[in-house]
mmCIF file of C-alpha atoms in Angstrom:
data_model
loop_
_atom_site.group_PDB
_atom_site.id
_atom_site.type_symbol
_atom_site.label_atom_id
_atom_site.label_comp_id
_atom_site.label_asym_id
_atom_site.label_seq_id
_atom_site.Cartn_x
_atom_site.Cartn_y
_atom_site.Cartn_z
ATOM 1 C CA MET A 5 0.352 0.211 0.022
ATOM 2 C CA GLN A 6 1.121 3.514 -0.802
ATOM 3 C CA THR A 7 0.960 6.056 2.084
ATOM 4 C CA ASP A 8 2.008 9.355 2.157
ATOM 5 C CA LYS A 9 5.507 8.713 3.636
ATOM 6 C CA ASP A 10 6.010 6.875 0.227
ATOM 7 C CA SER A 11 5.467 10.005 -1.869
ATOM 8 C CA PRO A 12 8.395 11.429 -3.970
ATOM 9 C CA GLU A 13 8.820 14.655 -1.685
ATOM 10 C CA HIS A 14 9.617 12.561 1.042
ATOM 11 C CA TRP A 15 12.202 10.458 -0.319
ATOM 12 C CA VAL A 16 15.190 12.648 0.581
ATOM 13 C CA ASP A 17 14.043 12.397 4.358
ATOM 14 C CA GLU A 18 13.323 9.362 4.484
ATOM 15 C CA HIS A 19 15.324 6.983 2.757
ATOM 16 C CA GLY A 20 18.438 9.550 1.284
ATOM 17 C CA SER A 21 20.603 9.025 4.219
ATOM 18 C CA ALA A 22 19.912 4.847 4.271
ATOM 19 C CA LEU A 23 20.583 4.897 0.938
ATOM 20 C CA TYR A 24 23.681 6.852 0.593
ATOM 21 C CA ARG A 25 25.616 4.751 3.756
ATOM 22 C CA TYR A 26 24.855 1.682 1.370
ATOM 23 C CA ALA A 27 26.341 3.705 -1.975
ATOM 24 C CA LEU A 28 29.289 4.884 0.289
ATOM 25 C CA ILE A 29 30.533 1.716 2.043
ATOM 26 C CA ARG A 30 30.447 -0.030 -1.873
ATOM 27 C CA LEU A 31 32.011 2.427 -3.839
ATOM 28 C CA ARG A 32 34.282 3.964 -0.715
ATOM 29 C CA ASP A 33 33.448 7.954 -2.886
ATOM 30 C CA GLU A 34 30.885 10.719 -0.940
ATOM 31 C CA HIS A 35 30.457 12.151 -4.568
ATOM 32 C CA LYS A 36 29.634 8.716 -6.364
ATOM 33 C CA ALA A 37 27.465 7.578 -3.661
ATOM 34 C CA GLU A 38 25.290 11.218 -3.490
ATOM 35 C CA GLU A 39 25.526 11.379 -7.161
ATOM 36 C CA LEU A 40 24.312 7.415 -7.556
ATOM 37 C CA VAL A 41 21.728 8.862 -5.050
ATOM 38 C CA GLN A 42 20.066 11.261 -6.803
ATOM 39 C CA GLU A 43 19.941 9.281 -10.037
ATOM 40 C CA THR A 44 18.261 6.436 -7.835
ATOM 41 C CA PHE A 45 15.477 8.786 -7.342
ATOM 42 C CA LEU A 46 14.915 9.965 -10.759
ATOM 43 C CA ALA A 47 15.165 6.517 -12.141
ATOM 44 C CA ALA A 48 12.110 5.229 -8.821
ATOM 45 C CA LEU A 49 10.466 8.281 -9.819
ATOM 46 C CA GLN A 50 9.900 7.175 -13.695
ATOM 47 C CA ALA A 51 9.125 3.733 -12.342
ATOM 48 C CA ARG A 52 6.616 4.419 -9.606
ATOM 49 C CA GLU A 53 4.253 2.569 -11.094
ATOM 50 C CA ARG A 54 6.101 -0.553 -11.167
ATOM 51 C CA PHE A 55 6.187 0.191 -7.342
ATOM 52 C CA ALA A 56 3.479 -2.851 -6.635
ATOM 53 C CA GLY A 57 3.729 -1.793 -2.474
ATOM 54 C CA GLY A 58 4.622 -5.608 -1.658
ATOM 55 C CA SER A 59 7.983 -4.774 -0.514
ATOM 56 C CA SER A 60 8.974 -1.950 1.470
ATOM 57 C CA MET A 61 9.312 1.813 -0.842
ATOM 58 C CA ARG A 62 13.330 1.370 1.254
ATOM 59 C CA THR A 63 13.987 -1.777 0.036
ATOM 60 C CA TRP A 64 12.643 -0.925 -3.916
ATOM 61 C CA LEU A 65 15.123 1.813 -3.665
ATOM 62 C CA ILE A 66 18.038 -0.280 -2.541
ATOM 63 C CA GLY A 67 17.043 -2.217 -5.118
ATOM 64 C CA ILE A 68 17.542 0.363 -8.053
ATOM 65 C CA LEU A 69 20.354 1.637 -6.164
ATOM 66 C CA LYS A 70 22.127 -1.623 -6.350
ATOM 67 C CA HIS A 71 21.823 -1.814 -9.811
ATOM 68 C CA LYS A 72 23.172 1.789 -10.487
ATOM 69 C CA ILE A 73 26.243 0.950 -8.671
ATOM 70 C CA LEU A 74 26.908 -2.727 -10.520
ATOM 71 C CA ASP A 75 26.792 -0.301 -13.559
ATOM 72 C CA GLN A 76 29.000 2.021 -12.076
ATOM 73 C CA PHE A 77 31.583 -1.249 -11.509
ATOM 74 C CA ARG A 78 30.920 -2.531 -14.970
ATOM 75 C CA HIS A 79 31.652 1.461 -16.481
ATOM 76 C CA GLU A 80 34.718 1.588 -14.434
ATOM 77 C CA ALA A 81 36.355 -1.834 -15.034
ATOM 78 C CA ARG A 82 35.879 -0.882 -18.678
ATOM 79 C CA GLU A 83 37.588 2.346 -18.242
ATOM 80 C CA VAL A 84 40.282 0.526 -16.283
ATOM 81 C CA VAL A 85 41.389 -1.419 -18.658
ATOM 82 C CA LEU A 86 41.623 1.714 -21.037
ATOM 83 C CA ASP A 87 44.257 3.086 -19.359
ATOM 84 C CA ASN A 88 46.356 0.403 -17.735
ATOM 85 C CA PRO A 89 45.404 0.340 -14.358
ATOM 86 C CA GLU A 90 47.520 1.541 -11.428
ATOM 87 C CA PRO A 91 51.091 1.704 -12.525
ATOM 88 C CA GLY A 92 53.257 -0.470 -10.130
ATOM 89 C CA GLY A 93 50.015 -2.368 -9.856
ATOM 90 C CA ASP A 94 49.159 -2.232 -6.115
ATOM 91 C CA ASP A 95 46.908 -4.886 -6.021
ATOM 92 C CA TYR A 96 48.698 -6.416 -2.909
ATOM 93 C CA ASP A 97 50.844 -8.093 -5.395
ATOM 94 C CA GLY A 98 53.466 -8.942 -2.668
ATOM 95 C CA LEU A 99 51.220 -10.098 -0.222
ATOM 96 C CA VAL A 100 50.960 -14.228 -1.297
ATOM 97 C CA GLU A 101 54.873 -14.032 -1.331
ATOM 98 C CA GLU A 102 55.380 -11.609 1.814
ATOM 99 C CA SER A 103 52.583 -14.002 3.665
ATOM 100 C CA PHE A 104 54.798 -17.087 3.517
ATOM 101 C CA LEU A 105 58.266 -18.223 3.556
ATOM 102 C CA ALA A 106 60.053 -20.416 0.523
ATOM 103 C CA ASP A 107 58.998 -23.652 1.675
ATOM 104 C CA GLY A 108 54.866 -22.788 2.233
ATOM 105 C CA HIS A 109 55.055 -22.262 5.908
ATOM 106 C CA TRP A 110 53.256 -18.830 7.324
ATOM 107 C CA SER A 111 56.350 -16.039 7.595
ATOM 108 C CA ALA A 112 54.728 -15.118 10.779
ATOM 109 C CA MET A 113 52.453 -17.092 13.287
ATOM 110 C CA ILE A 114 48.579 -16.549 12.609
ATOM 111 C CA SER A 115 47.303 -15.090 16.366
ATOM 112 C CA ASP A 116 44.438 -16.436 18.682
ATOM 113 C CA TRP A 117 41.424 -13.840 17.801
ATOM 114 C CA GLY A 118 39.031 -15.736 20.575
ATOM 115 C CA ASN A 119 35.640 -15.912 20.331
ATOM 116 C CA PRO A 120 34.080 -14.531 17.047
ATOM 117 C CA GLU A 121 30.596 -13.997 18.107
ATOM 118 C CA GLU A 122 31.997 -11.895 21.100
ATOM 119 C CA ALA A 123 33.855 -9.608 18.423
ATOM 120 C CA LEU A 124 30.792 -9.018 15.784
ATOM 121 C CA GLU A 125 28.700 -7.814 18.918
ATOM 122 C CA LYS A 126 31.678 -4.956 19.624
ATOM 123 C CA GLY A 127 31.067 -1.681 17.474
ATOM 124 C CA GLN A 128 34.987 -1.092 17.286
ATOM 125 C CA PHE A 129 35.423 -4.384 15.227
ATOM 126 C CA TRP A 130 32.711 -3.094 13.195
ATOM 127 C CA ALA A 131 34.679 0.330 12.756
ATOM 128 C CA ILE A 132 38.211 -1.011 11.860
ATOM 129 C CA LEU A 133 36.769 -3.840 9.267
ATOM 130 C CA GLN A 134 35.138 -0.424 8.091
ATOM 131 C CA TYR A 135 39.019 1.019 8.002
ATOM 132 C CA CYS A 136 40.511 -2.152 6.863
ATOM 133 C CA LEU A 137 37.686 -1.867 3.658
ATOM 134 C CA ASP A 138 38.279 1.758 3.101
ATOM 135 C CA ARG A 139 42.259 0.663 2.437
ATOM 136 C CA LEU A 140 41.823 -2.076 0.328
ATOM 137 C CA PRO A 141 43.584 -1.243 -3.412
ATOM 138 C CA LYS A 142 40.899 0.167 -6.441
ATOM 139 C CA ARG A 143 40.807 -3.038 -8.185
ATOM 140 C CA LEU A 144 40.642 -5.456 -5.609
ATOM 141 C CA ALA A 145 37.809 -3.652 -3.538
ATOM 142 C CA ARG A 146 35.782 -3.246 -6.551
ATOM 143 C CA LEU A 147 36.309 -7.151 -6.690
ATOM 144 C CA PHE A 148 35.597 -7.091 -2.896
ATOM 145 C CA MET A 149 32.680 -5.422 -2.953
ATOM 146 C CA LEU A 150 30.719 -6.971 -5.997
ATOM 147 C CA ARG A 151 31.348 -10.275 -4.248
ATOM 148 C CA GLU A 152 30.579 -9.911 -0.411
ATOM 149 C CA LEU A 153 28.558 -6.886 -0.366
ATOM 150 C CA LEU A 154 26.870 -6.656 -3.707
ATOM 151 C CA GLU A 155 26.725 -10.726 -3.420
ATOM 152 C CA GLU A 156 27.596 -11.343 -7.085
ATOM 153 C CA GLY A 157 28.167 -14.821 -7.985
ATOM 154 C CA THR A 158 31.715 -15.657 -9.402
ATOM 155 C CA GLU A 159 30.123 -16.232 -13.086
ATOM 156 C CA ASP A 160 28.651 -12.552 -13.371
ATOM 157 C CA ILE A 161 31.756 -11.110 -11.853
ATOM 158 C CA CYS A 162 33.429 -12.652 -14.540
ATOM 159 C CA LYS A 163 30.854 -11.540 -17.282
ATOM 160 C CA ASP A 164 30.628 -7.896 -15.264
ATOM 161 C CA LEU A 165 34.717 -7.362 -15.107
ATOM 162 C CA ALA A 166 35.617 -9.162 -18.065
ATOM 163 C CA ILE A 167 38.482 -11.604 -15.874
ATOM 164 C CA THR A 168 38.469 -15.374 -15.367
ATOM 165 C CA PRO A 169 37.090 -17.367 -12.888
ATOM 166 C CA THR A 170 40.692 -18.329 -11.260
ATOM 167 C CA ASN A 171 41.630 -14.163 -11.809
ATOM 168 C CA VAL A 172 38.542 -13.767 -9.918
ATOM 169 C CA TRP A 173 39.836 -16.498 -6.906
ATOM 170 C CA THR A 174 43.039 -14.957 -6.704
ATOM 171 C CA MET A 175 42.309 -11.161 -6.726
ATOM 172 C CA LEU A 176 40.124 -12.279 -3.002
ATOM 173 C CA TYR A 177 42.292 -14.933 -2.037
ATOM 174 C CA ARG A 178 45.007 -11.773 -1.724
ATOM 175 C CA ALA A 179 41.912 -9.270 -0.789
ATOM 176 C CA ARG A 180 40.968 -11.519 2.155
ATOM 177 C CA LEU A 181 45.066 -12.265 3.382
ATOM 178 C CA GLY A 182 45.003 -8.099 3.286
ATOM 179 C CA LEU A 183 41.958 -7.962 5.375
ATOM 180 C CA ARG A 184 42.504 -10.486 7.819
ATOM 181 C CA GLN A 185 46.386 -8.344 8.021
ATOM 182 C CA CYS A 186 44.706 -5.208 8.409
ATOM 183 C CA LEU A 187 42.227 -6.510 10.914
ATOM 184 C CA ASP A 188 44.677 -8.255 13.073
ATOM 185 C CA LYS A 189 47.132 -5.869 13.265
ATOM 186 C CA ASN A 190 44.472 -2.954 13.987
ATOM 187 C CA TRP A 191 41.674 -5.319 16.060
ATOM 188 C CA VAL A 192 43.462 -7.429 17.808
ATOM 189 C CA GLY A 193 46.531 -5.835 18.463
ATOM 190 C CA GLU A 194 44.248 -2.746 20.028
ATOM 191 C CA ALA A 195 41.885 -5.166 22.075
ATOM 192 C CA ARG A 196 45.384 -7.308 23.391
ATOM 193 C CA GLY A 197 47.172 -3.975 24.016
ATOM 194 C CA SER A 198 49.928 -3.962 22.511
ATOM 195 C CA MET B 15 48.857 -37.996 -1.795
ATOM 196 C CA LYS B 16 51.154 -34.631 -1.604
ATOM 197 C CA MET B 17 51.077 -33.035 1.619
ATOM 198 C CA LEU B 18 49.402 -29.435 1.086
ATOM 199 C CA THR B 19 51.701 -26.796 2.225
ATOM 200 C CA CYS B 20 49.960 -24.097 4.590
ATOM 201 C CA LYS B 21 50.472 -21.812 1.526
ATOM 202 C CA ASP B 22 48.232 -24.019 -0.449
ATOM 203 C CA ALA B 23 45.683 -24.818 2.504
ATOM 204 C CA SER B 24 45.284 -21.071 2.913
ATOM 205 C CA ARG B 25 44.541 -20.397 -0.684
ATOM 206 C CA LEU B 26 41.772 -23.484 -0.826
ATOM 207 C CA VAL B 27 39.837 -22.281 2.533
ATOM 208 C CA SER B 28 39.797 -19.306 0.057
ATOM 209 C CA GLU B 29 38.496 -20.892 -2.749
ATOM 210 C CA ALA B 30 36.306 -22.764 -0.770
ATOM 211 C CA GLN B 31 33.841 -19.733 -0.212
ATOM 212 C CA GLU B 32 33.598 -19.863 -4.103
ATOM 213 C CA ARG B 33 33.125 -23.057 -5.396
ATOM 214 C CA ARG B 34 33.096 -26.453 -4.277
ATOM 215 C CA LEU B 35 36.574 -28.262 -3.619
ATOM 216 C CA GLY B 36 37.285 -31.791 -5.213
ATOM 217 C CA PHE B 37 37.498 -34.751 -3.297
ATOM 218 C CA ARG B 38 41.234 -34.447 -3.098
ATOM 219 C CA GLU B 39 41.369 -31.147 -2.276
ATOM 220 C CA ARG B 40 38.889 -31.294 0.570
ATOM 221 C CA TRP B 41 40.829 -34.201 2.154
ATOM 222 C CA GLY B 42 43.830 -32.642 1.686
ATOM 223 C CA LEU B 43 42.627 -29.576 3.217
ATOM 224 C CA ARG B 44 41.492 -31.431 5.945
ATOM 225 C CA LEU B 45 44.290 -33.219 6.738
ATOM 226 C CA HIS B 46 46.321 -30.402 6.901
ATOM 227 C CA LEU B 47 43.822 -28.090 9.255
ATOM 228 C CA TRP B 48 44.204 -31.414 11.399
ATOM 229 C CA ILE B 49 47.692 -30.980 12.232
ATOM 230 C CA CYS B 50 48.095 -27.106 11.611
ATOM 231 C CA ASP B 51 47.103 -24.790 14.409
ATOM 232 C CA ASN B 52 48.062 -21.712 12.002
ATOM 233 C CA CYS B 53 45.770 -22.253 9.305
ATOM 234 C CA ARG B 54 43.127 -23.469 11.277
ATOM 235 C CA ARG B 55 43.189 -20.388 13.098
ATOM 236 C CA PHE B 56 43.551 -18.582 9.691
ATOM 237 C CA GLU B 57 40.430 -20.582 8.764
ATOM 238 C CA ARG B 58 38.467 -19.533 11.482
ATOM 239 C CA GLN B 59 39.048 -15.594 10.746
ATOM 240 C CA ILE B 60 38.461 -15.943 6.929
ATOM 241 C CA ARG B 61 34.793 -17.252 7.827
ATOM 242 C CA LEU B 62 34.516 -14.817 10.455
ATOM 243 C CA LEU B 63 35.426 -12.134 7.689
ATOM 244 C CA ARG B 64 32.852 -13.756 5.679
ATOM 245 C CA ARG B 65 29.920 -13.606 8.367
ATOM 246 C CA ALA B 66 30.789 -10.007 9.325
ATOM 247 C CA LEU B 67 30.747 -9.122 5.635
ATOM 248 C CA ARG B 68 27.261 -11.047 5.036
ATOM 249 C CA THR B 69 25.834 -8.443 7.962
ATOM 250 C CA LEU B 70 27.562 -5.939 7.050
ATOM 251 C CA ALA B 71 25.208 -6.130 3.191
ATOM 252 C CA ARG B 72 22.248 -6.558 4.443
ATOM 253 C CA ARG B 73 22.514 -3.381 7.777
ATOM 254 C CA ALA B 74 21.741 -0.348 5.131
ATOM 255 C CA GLU B 75 17.947 -1.288 5.352
ATOM 256 C CA THR B 76 17.423 -0.826 8.841
ATOM 257 C CA ASP B 77 20.362 0.676 10.018
ATOM 258 C CA THR B 78 20.645 3.974 11.173
ATOM 259 C CA GLN B 79 24.461 4.098 12.243
ATOM 260 C CA GLY B 80 26.990 5.963 9.836
ATOM 261 C CA PRO B 81 27.290 8.995 7.713
ATOM 262 C CA ASP B 82 24.446 10.676 6.840
ATOM 263 C CA LEU B 83 23.803 12.578 3.472
ATOM 264 C CA SER B 84 24.961 16.219 4.043
ATOM 265 C CA PRO B 85 22.573 18.882 4.086
ATOM 266 C CA ALA B 86 23.929 20.657 1.089
ATOM 267 C CA ALA B 87 23.170 17.184 -0.945
ATOM 268 C CA GLN B 88 19.624 16.613 0.379
ATOM 269 C CA ASP B 89 18.914 19.685 -1.028
ATOM 270 C CA ARG B 90 20.093 19.351 -4.029
ATOM 271 C CA ILE B 91 18.846 16.003 -4.794
ATOM 272 C CA ARG B 92 15.550 16.637 -3.469
ATOM 273 C CA LYS B 93 15.313 19.827 -5.847
ATOM 274 C CA ALA B 94 16.282 17.610 -9.045
ATOM 275 C CA VAL B 95 13.322 15.290 -7.520
ATOM 276 C CA ALA B 96 10.862 18.124 -7.253
ATOM 277 C CA GLU B 97 11.413 19.383 -10.663
ATOM 278 C CA ARG B 98 11.611 16.074 -12.668
ATOM 279 C CA ASP B 99 8.327 15.018 -10.414
ATOM 280 C CA GLY B 100 6.587 18.329 -11.539
ATOM 281 C CA HIS B 101 7.316 17.789 -14.962
ATOM 282 C CA SER B 102 5.881 14.510 -15.111
ATOM 283 C CA HIS B 103 2.418 16.322 -13.920
#
């Protein structure tokens, strides 16, 4: 059912910040996030008759925004191929080598993070996860966001970014190694008081 | 069967989140995790990361924490919406 609150003059007040946060955490760019929020509202205006009211207005708007973000990533991925990306290529390139000795053992001990349930209940964990996500190299971040925060499957990501599955897995592996290391340094280190 | 190194095992831990591992991979990994404390901790951490990200992905719809859309951007967007809405009537 369409309530008065759902009418376009209330959209920005009701949903603006929620959409902005959704976009910002994925795009990591304030301007782009604002831009896509605006585009989402404009697209929603045109498609308004198609909002059946089966789901909430918020869910419907986020669905539109999600598509805008996917388009943005596809677009960027094509651009990056053209100007052949980040010279020096910081995709955490050296990270796998650094993490292991020549014989394949870990080069440093993996520390115990304790009870994971407790971790997720602490506000601090989320702040540091955000900090670490913000520090992912750009190409890795895009791929990682597609996979983990937009929940795309490998097949779709391969199509979106025009890379092979093996490539996707390698990059996700690096992103995870990097995030783990960052969390370990900033969160667990902190918790231990070191 | 050749024993997996920690490097191999950690990669399989990550790939297990992306695809179904083959029979040999699965057993090789299981055996390695059984004897290797570092990799066992690594696996728990990678699983925690996935769980945290799933939570994060679903949070936007209800969460009120985090940065708001700036007043300037709100104004700008409100105007753009009003203008477009006016045209369509």
